[in-house]
mmCIF file with all atom_site columns, C-alpha atoms in Angstrom:
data_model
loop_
_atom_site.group_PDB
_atom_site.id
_atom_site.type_symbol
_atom_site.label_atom_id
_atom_site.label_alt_id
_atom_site.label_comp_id
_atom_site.label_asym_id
_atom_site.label_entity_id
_atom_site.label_seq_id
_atom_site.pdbx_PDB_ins_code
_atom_site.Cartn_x
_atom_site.Cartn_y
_atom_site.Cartn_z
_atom_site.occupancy
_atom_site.B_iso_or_equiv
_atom_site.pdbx_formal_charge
_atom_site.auth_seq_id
_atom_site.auth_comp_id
_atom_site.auth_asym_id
_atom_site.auth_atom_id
_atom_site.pdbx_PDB_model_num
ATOM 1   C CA . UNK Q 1 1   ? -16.577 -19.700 44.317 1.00 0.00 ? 271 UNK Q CA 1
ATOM 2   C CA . UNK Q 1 2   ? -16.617 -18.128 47.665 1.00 0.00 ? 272 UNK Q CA 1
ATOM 3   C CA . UNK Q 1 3   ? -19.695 -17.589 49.275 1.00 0.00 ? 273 UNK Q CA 1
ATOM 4   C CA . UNK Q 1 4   ? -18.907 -13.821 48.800 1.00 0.00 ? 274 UNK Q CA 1
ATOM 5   C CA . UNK Q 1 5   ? -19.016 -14.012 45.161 1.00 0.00 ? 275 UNK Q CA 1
ATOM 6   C CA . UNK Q 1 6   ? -21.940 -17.429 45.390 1.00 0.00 ? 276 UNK Q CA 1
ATOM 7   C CA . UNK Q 1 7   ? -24.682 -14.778 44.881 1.00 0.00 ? 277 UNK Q CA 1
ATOM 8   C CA . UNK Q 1 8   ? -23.570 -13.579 41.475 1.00 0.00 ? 278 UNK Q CA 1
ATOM 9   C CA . UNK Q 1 9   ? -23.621 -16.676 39.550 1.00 0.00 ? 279 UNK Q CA 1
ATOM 10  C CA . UNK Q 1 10  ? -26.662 -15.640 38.013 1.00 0.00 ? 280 UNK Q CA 1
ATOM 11  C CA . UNK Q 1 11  ? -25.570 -12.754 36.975 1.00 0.00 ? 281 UNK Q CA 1
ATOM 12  C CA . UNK Q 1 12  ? -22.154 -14.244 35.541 1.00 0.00 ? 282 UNK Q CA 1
ATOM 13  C CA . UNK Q 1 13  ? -24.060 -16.343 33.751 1.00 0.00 ? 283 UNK Q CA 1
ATOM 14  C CA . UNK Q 1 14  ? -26.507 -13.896 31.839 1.00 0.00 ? 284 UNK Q CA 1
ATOM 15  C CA . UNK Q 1 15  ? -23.220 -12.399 31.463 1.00 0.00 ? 285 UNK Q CA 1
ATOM 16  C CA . UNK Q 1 16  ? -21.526 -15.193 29.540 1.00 0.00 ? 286 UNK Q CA 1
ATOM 17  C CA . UNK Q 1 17  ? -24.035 -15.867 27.779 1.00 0.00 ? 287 UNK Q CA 1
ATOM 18  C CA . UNK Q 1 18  ? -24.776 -12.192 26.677 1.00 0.00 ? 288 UNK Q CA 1
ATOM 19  C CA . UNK Q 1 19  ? -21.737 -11.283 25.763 1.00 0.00 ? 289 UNK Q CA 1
ATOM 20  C CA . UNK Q 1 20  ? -21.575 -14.620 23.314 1.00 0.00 ? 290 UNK Q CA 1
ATOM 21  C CA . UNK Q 1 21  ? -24.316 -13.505 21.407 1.00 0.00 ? 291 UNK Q CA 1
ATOM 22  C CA . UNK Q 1 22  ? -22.911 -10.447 21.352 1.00 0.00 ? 292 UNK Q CA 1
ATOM 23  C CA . UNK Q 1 23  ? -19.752 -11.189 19.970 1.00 0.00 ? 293 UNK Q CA 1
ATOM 24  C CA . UNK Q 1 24  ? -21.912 -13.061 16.866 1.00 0.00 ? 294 UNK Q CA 1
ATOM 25  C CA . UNK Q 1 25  ? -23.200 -10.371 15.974 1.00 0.00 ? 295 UNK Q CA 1
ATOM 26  C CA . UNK Q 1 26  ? -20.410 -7.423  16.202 1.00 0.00 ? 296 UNK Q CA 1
ATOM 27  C CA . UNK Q 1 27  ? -18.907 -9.993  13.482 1.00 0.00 ? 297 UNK Q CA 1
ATOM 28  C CA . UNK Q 1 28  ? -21.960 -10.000 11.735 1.00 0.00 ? 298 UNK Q CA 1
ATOM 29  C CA . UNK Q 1 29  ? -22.174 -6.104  11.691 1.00 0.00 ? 299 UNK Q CA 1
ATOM 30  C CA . UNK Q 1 30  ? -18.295 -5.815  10.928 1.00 0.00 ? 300 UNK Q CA 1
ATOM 31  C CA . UNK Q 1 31  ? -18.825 -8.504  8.035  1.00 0.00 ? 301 UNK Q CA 1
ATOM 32  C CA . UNK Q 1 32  ? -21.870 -6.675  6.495  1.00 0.00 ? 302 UNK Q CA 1
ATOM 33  C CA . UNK Q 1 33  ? -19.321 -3.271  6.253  1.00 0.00 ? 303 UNK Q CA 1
ATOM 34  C CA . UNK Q 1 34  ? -16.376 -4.677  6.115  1.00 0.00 ? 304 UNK Q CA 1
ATOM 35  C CA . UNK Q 1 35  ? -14.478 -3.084  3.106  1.00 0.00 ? 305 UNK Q CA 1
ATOM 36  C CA . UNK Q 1 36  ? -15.977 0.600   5.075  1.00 0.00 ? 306 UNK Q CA 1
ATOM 37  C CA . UNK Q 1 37  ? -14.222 -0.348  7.962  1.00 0.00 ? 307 UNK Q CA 1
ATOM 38  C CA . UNK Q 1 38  ? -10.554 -1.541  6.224  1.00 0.00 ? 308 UNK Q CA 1
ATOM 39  C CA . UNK Q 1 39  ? -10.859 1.932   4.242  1.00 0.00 ? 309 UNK Q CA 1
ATOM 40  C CA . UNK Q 1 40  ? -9.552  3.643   7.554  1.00 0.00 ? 310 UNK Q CA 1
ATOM 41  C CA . UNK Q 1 41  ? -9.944  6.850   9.395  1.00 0.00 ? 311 UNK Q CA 1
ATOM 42  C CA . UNK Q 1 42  ? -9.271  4.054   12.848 1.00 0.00 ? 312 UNK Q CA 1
ATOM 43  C CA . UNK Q 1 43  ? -12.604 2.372   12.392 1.00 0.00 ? 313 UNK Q CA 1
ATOM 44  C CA . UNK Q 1 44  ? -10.151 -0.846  12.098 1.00 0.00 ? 314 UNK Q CA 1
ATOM 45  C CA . UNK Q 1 45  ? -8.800  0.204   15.712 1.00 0.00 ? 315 UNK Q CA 1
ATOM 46  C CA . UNK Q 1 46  ? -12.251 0.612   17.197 1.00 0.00 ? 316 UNK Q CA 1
ATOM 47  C CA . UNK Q 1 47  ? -13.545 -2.311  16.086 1.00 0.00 ? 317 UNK Q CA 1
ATOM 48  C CA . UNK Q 1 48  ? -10.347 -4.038  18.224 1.00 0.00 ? 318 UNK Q CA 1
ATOM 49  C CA . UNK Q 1 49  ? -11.360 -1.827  21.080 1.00 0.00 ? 319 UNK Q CA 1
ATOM 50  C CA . UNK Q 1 50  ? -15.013 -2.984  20.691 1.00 0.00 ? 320 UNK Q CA 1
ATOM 51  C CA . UNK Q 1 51  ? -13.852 -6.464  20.615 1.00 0.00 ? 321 UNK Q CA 1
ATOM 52  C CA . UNK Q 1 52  ? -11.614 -6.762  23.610 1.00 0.00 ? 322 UNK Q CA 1
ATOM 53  C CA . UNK Q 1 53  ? -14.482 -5.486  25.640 1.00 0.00 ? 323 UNK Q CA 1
ATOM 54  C CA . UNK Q 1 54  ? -16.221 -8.186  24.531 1.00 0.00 ? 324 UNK Q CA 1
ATOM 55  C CA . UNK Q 1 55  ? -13.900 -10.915 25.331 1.00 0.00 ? 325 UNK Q CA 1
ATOM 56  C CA . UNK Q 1 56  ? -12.939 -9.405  28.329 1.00 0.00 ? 326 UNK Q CA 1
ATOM 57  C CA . UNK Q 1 57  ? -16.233 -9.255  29.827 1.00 0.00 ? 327 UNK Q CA 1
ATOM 58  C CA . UNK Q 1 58  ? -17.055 -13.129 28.766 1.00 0.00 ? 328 UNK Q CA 1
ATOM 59  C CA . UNK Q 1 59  ? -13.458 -13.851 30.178 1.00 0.00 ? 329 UNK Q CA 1
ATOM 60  C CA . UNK Q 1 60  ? -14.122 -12.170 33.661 1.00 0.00 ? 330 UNK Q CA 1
ATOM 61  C CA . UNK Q 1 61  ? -17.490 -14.260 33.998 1.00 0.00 ? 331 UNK Q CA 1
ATOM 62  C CA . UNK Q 1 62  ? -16.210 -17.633 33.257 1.00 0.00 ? 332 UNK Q CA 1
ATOM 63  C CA . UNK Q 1 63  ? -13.542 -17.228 35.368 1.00 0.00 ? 333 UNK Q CA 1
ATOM 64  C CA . UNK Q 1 64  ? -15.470 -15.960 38.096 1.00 0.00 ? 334 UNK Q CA 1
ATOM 65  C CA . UNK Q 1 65  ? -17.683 -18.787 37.937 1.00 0.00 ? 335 UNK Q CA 1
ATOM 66  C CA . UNK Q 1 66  ? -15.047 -21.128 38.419 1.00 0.00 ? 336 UNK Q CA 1
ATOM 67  C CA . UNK Q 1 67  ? -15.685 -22.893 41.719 1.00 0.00 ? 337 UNK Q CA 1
ATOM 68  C CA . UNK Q 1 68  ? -13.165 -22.316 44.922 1.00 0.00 ? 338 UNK Q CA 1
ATOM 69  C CA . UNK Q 1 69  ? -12.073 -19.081 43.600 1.00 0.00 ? 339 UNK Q CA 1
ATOM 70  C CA . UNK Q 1 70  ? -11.061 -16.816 46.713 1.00 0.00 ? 340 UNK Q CA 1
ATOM 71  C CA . UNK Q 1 71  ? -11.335 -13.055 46.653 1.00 0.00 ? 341 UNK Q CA 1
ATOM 72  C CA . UNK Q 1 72  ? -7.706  -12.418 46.145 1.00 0.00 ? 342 UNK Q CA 1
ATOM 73  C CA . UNK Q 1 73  ? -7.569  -14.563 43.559 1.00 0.00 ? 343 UNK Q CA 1
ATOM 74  C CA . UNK Q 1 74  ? -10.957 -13.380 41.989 1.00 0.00 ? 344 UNK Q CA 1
ATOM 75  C CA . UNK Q 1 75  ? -9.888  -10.088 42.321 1.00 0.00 ? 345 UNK Q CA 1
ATOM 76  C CA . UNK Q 1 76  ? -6.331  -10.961 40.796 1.00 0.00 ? 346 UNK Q CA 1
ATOM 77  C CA . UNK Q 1 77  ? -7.514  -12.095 37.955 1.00 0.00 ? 347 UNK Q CA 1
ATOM 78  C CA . UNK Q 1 78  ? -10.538 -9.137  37.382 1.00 0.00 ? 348 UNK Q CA 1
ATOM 79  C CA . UNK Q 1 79  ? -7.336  -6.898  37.723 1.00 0.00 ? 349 UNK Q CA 1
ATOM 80  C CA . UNK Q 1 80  ? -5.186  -8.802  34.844 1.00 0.00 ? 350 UNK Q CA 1
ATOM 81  C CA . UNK Q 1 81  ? -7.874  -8.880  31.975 1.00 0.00 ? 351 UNK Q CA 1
ATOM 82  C CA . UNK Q 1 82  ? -9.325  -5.155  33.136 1.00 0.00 ? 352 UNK Q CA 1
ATOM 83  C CA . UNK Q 1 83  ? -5.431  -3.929  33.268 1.00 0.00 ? 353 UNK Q CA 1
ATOM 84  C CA . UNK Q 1 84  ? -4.700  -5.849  29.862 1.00 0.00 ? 354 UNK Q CA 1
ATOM 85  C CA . UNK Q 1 85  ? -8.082  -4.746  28.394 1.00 0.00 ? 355 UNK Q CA 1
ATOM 86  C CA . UNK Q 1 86  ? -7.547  -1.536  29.389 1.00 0.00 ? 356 UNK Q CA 1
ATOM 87  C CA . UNK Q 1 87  ? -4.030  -1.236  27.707 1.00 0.00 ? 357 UNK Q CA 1
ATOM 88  C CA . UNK Q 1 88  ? -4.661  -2.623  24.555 1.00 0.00 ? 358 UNK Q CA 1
ATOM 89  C CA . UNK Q 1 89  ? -8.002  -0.464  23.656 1.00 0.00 ? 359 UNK Q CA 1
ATOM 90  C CA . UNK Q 1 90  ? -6.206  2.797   25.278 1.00 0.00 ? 360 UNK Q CA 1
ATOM 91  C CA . UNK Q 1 91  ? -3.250  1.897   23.053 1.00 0.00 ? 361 UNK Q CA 1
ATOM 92  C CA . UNK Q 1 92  ? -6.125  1.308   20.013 1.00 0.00 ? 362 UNK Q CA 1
ATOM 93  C CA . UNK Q 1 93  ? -8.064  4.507   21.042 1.00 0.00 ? 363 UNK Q CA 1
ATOM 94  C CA . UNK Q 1 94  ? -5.195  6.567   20.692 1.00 0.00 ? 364 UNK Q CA 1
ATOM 95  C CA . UNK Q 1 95  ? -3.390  4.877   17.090 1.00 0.00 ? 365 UNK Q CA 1
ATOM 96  C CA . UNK Q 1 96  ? -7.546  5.542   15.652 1.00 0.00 ? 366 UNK Q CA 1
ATOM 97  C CA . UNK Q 1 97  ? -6.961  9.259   17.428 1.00 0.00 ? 367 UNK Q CA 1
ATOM 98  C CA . UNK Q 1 98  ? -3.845  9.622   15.375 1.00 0.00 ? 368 UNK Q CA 1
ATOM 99  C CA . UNK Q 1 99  ? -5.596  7.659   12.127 1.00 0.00 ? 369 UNK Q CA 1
ATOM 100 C CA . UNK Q 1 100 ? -8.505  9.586   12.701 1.00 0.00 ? 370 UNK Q CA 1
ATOM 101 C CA . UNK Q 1 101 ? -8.712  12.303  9.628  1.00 0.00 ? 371 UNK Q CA 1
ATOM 102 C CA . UNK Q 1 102 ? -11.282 15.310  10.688 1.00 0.00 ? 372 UNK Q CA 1
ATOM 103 C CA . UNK Q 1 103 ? -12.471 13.025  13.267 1.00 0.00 ? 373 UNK Q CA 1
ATOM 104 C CA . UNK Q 1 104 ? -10.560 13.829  16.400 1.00 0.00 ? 374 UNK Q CA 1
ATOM 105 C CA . UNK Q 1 105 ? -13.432 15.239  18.608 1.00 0.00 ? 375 UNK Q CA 1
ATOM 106 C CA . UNK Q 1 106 ? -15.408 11.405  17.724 1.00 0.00 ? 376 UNK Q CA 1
ATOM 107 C CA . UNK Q 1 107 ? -12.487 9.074   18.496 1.00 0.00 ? 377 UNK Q CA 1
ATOM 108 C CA . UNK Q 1 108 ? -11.704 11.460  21.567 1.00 0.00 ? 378 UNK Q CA 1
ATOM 109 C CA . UNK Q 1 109 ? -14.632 10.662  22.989 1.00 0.00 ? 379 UNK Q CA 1
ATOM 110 C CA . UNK Q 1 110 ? -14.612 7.058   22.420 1.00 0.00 ? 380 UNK Q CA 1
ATOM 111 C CA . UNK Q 1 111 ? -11.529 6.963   24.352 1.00 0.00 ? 381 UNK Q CA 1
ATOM 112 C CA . UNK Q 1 112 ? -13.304 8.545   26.926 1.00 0.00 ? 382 UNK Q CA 1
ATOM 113 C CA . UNK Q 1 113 ? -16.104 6.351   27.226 1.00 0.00 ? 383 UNK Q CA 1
ATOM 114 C CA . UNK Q 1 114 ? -13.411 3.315   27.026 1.00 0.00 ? 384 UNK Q CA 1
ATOM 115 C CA . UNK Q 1 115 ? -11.640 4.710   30.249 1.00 0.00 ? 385 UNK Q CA 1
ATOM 116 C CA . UNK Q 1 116 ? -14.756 5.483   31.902 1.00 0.00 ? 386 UNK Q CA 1
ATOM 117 C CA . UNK Q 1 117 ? -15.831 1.728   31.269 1.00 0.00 ? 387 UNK Q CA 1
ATOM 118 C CA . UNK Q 1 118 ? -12.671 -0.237  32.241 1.00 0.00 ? 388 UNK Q CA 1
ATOM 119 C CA . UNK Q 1 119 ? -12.208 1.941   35.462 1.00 0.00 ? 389 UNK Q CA 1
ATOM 120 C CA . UNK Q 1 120 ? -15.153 -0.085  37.991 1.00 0.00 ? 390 UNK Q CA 1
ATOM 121 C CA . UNK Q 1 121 ? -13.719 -3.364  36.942 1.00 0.00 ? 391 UNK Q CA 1
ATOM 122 C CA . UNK Q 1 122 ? -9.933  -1.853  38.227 1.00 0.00 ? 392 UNK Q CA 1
ATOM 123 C CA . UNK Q 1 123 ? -11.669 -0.268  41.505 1.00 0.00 ? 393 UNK Q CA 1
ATOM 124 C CA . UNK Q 1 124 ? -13.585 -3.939  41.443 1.00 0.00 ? 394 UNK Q CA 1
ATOM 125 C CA . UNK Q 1 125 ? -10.343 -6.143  41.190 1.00 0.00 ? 395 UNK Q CA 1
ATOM 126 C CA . UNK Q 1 126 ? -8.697  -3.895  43.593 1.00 0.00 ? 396 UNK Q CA 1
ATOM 127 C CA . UNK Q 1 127 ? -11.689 -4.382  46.348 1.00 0.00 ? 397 UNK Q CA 1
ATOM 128 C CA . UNK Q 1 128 ? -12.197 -8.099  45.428 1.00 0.00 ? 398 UNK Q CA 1
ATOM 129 C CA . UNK Q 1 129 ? -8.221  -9.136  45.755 1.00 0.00 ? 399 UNK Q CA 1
ATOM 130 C CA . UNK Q 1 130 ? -8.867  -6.823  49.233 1.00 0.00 ? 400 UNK Q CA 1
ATOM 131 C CA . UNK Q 1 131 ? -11.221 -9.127  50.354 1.00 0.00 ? 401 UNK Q CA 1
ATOM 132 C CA . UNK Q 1 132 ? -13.985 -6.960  49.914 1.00 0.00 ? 402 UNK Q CA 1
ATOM 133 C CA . UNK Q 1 133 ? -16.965 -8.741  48.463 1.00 0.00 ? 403 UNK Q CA 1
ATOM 134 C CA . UNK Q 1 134 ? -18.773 -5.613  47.357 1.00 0.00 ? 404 UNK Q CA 1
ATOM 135 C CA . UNK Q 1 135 ? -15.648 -5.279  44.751 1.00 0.00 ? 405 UNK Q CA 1
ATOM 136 C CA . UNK Q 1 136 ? -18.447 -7.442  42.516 1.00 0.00 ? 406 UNK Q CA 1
ATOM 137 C CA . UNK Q 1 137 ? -20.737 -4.500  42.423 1.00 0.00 ? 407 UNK Q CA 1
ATOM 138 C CA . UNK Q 1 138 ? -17.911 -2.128  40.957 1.00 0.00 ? 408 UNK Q CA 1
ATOM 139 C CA . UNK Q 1 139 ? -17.249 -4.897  38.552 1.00 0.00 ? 409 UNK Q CA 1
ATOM 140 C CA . UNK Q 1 140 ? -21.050 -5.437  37.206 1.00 0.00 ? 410 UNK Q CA 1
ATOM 141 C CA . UNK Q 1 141 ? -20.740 -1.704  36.708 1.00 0.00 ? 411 UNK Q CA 1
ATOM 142 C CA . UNK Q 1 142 ? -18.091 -1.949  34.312 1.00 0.00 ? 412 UNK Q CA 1
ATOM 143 C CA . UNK Q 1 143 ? -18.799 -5.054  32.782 1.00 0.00 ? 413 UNK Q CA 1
ATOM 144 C CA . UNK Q 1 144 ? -22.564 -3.219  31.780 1.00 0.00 ? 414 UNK Q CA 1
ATOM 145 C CA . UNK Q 1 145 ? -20.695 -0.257  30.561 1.00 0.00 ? 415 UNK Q CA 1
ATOM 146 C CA . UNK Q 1 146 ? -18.493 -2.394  28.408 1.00 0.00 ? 416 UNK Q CA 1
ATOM 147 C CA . UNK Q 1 147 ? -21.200 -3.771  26.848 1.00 0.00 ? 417 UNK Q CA 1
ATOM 148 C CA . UNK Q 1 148 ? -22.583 -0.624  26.482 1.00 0.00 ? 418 UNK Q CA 1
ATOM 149 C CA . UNK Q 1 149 ? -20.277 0.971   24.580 1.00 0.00 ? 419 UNK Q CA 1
ATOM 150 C CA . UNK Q 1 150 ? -19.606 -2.652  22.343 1.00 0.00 ? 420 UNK Q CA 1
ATOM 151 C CA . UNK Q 1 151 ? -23.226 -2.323  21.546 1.00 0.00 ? 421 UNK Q CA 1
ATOM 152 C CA . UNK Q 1 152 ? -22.736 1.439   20.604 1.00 0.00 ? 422 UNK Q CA 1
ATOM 153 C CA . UNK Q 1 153 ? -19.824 0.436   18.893 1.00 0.00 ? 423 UNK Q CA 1
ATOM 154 C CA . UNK Q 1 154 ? -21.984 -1.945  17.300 1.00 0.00 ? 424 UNK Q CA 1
ATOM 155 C CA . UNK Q 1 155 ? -24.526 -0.030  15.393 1.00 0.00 ? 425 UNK Q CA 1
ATOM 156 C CA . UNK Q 1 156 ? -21.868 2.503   14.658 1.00 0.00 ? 426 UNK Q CA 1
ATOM 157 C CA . UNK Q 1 157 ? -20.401 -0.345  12.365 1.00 0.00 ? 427 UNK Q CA 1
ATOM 158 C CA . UNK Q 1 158 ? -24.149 -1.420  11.315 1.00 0.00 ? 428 UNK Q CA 1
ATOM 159 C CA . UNK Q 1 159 ? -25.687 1.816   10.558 1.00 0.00 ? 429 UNK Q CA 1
ATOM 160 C CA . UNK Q 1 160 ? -23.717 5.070   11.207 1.00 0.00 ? 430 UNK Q CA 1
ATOM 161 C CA . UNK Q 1 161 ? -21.253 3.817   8.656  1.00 0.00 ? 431 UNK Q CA 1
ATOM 162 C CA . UNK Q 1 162 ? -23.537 3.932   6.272  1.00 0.00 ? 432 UNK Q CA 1
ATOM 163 C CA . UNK Q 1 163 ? -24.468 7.381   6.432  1.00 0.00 ? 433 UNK Q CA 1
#
């Protein structure tokens, strides 16, 4: 790790370990609904979306704490899981739009939120790979608004389902 990116191990490393436990217990919350979600209306699609942000958040923290990293190659890979990431749940968002029977205004919105959450960790990769250390700020941004939403998405799947 460069010593640009040396101060944020701490904060990598809350994020690892965060987004672990987090990922336990979207599957617990998915597994406790499940046959509501597999009934339809995109829930399937949003769970993916949920998911991914996950992953990709854990994925962009344990390979930023990877040691010798430089900037370019920080930022290269921040830009190849936010730009895959940000693909597959805008490609999910909008199959769960289309899915989505009288709720077009709900699933619009998530994909809203989705974009507005994937876009730091772009502007992040982009600054990183420039050699621009402050690229990490843009990309904690993000990364918290990824889990954000996941969490959202979370008790939609625990309790809003339900209702």
């Amino acid at each position: 790790m460069t010593l640009g990116l040396s101060a944020w191990t701490d904060f990598l490393a809350a994020v690892a370990g965060a987004t672990a436990a987090l990922l336990g217990l979207f599957f617990v919350s998915l597994s406790l609904n499940l046959e509501k979600v597999l009934a339809g209306n995109g829930l399937t699609e949003r769970a993916e979306q949920a998911l991914i942000q996950l992953l990709a958040a854990l994925m962009v923290a344990l390979f930023l704490l990877m040691p010798g990293l430089s900037l370019f190659v920080a930022g290269n890979g921040v830009l190849v899981i936010a730009a895959v990431t940000g693909v597959m749940g805008t490609l999910l968002a909008a199959r769960s739009l289309r899915r989505a029977k009288g709720y077009a205004r709900v699933y619009t919105a998530n994909l809203v939120l989705f974009e507005l959450a994937i876009l730091p960790w772009l502007v992040g990769g982009v600054l990183l790979m420039a050699g621009n250390a402050d690229g990490a700020y843009w990309l904690a941004a993000g990364i918290c608004l990824s889990i954000a939403k996941a969490a959202f998405d979370s008790w939609v799947f625990l309790v809003e389902i339900n209702r």
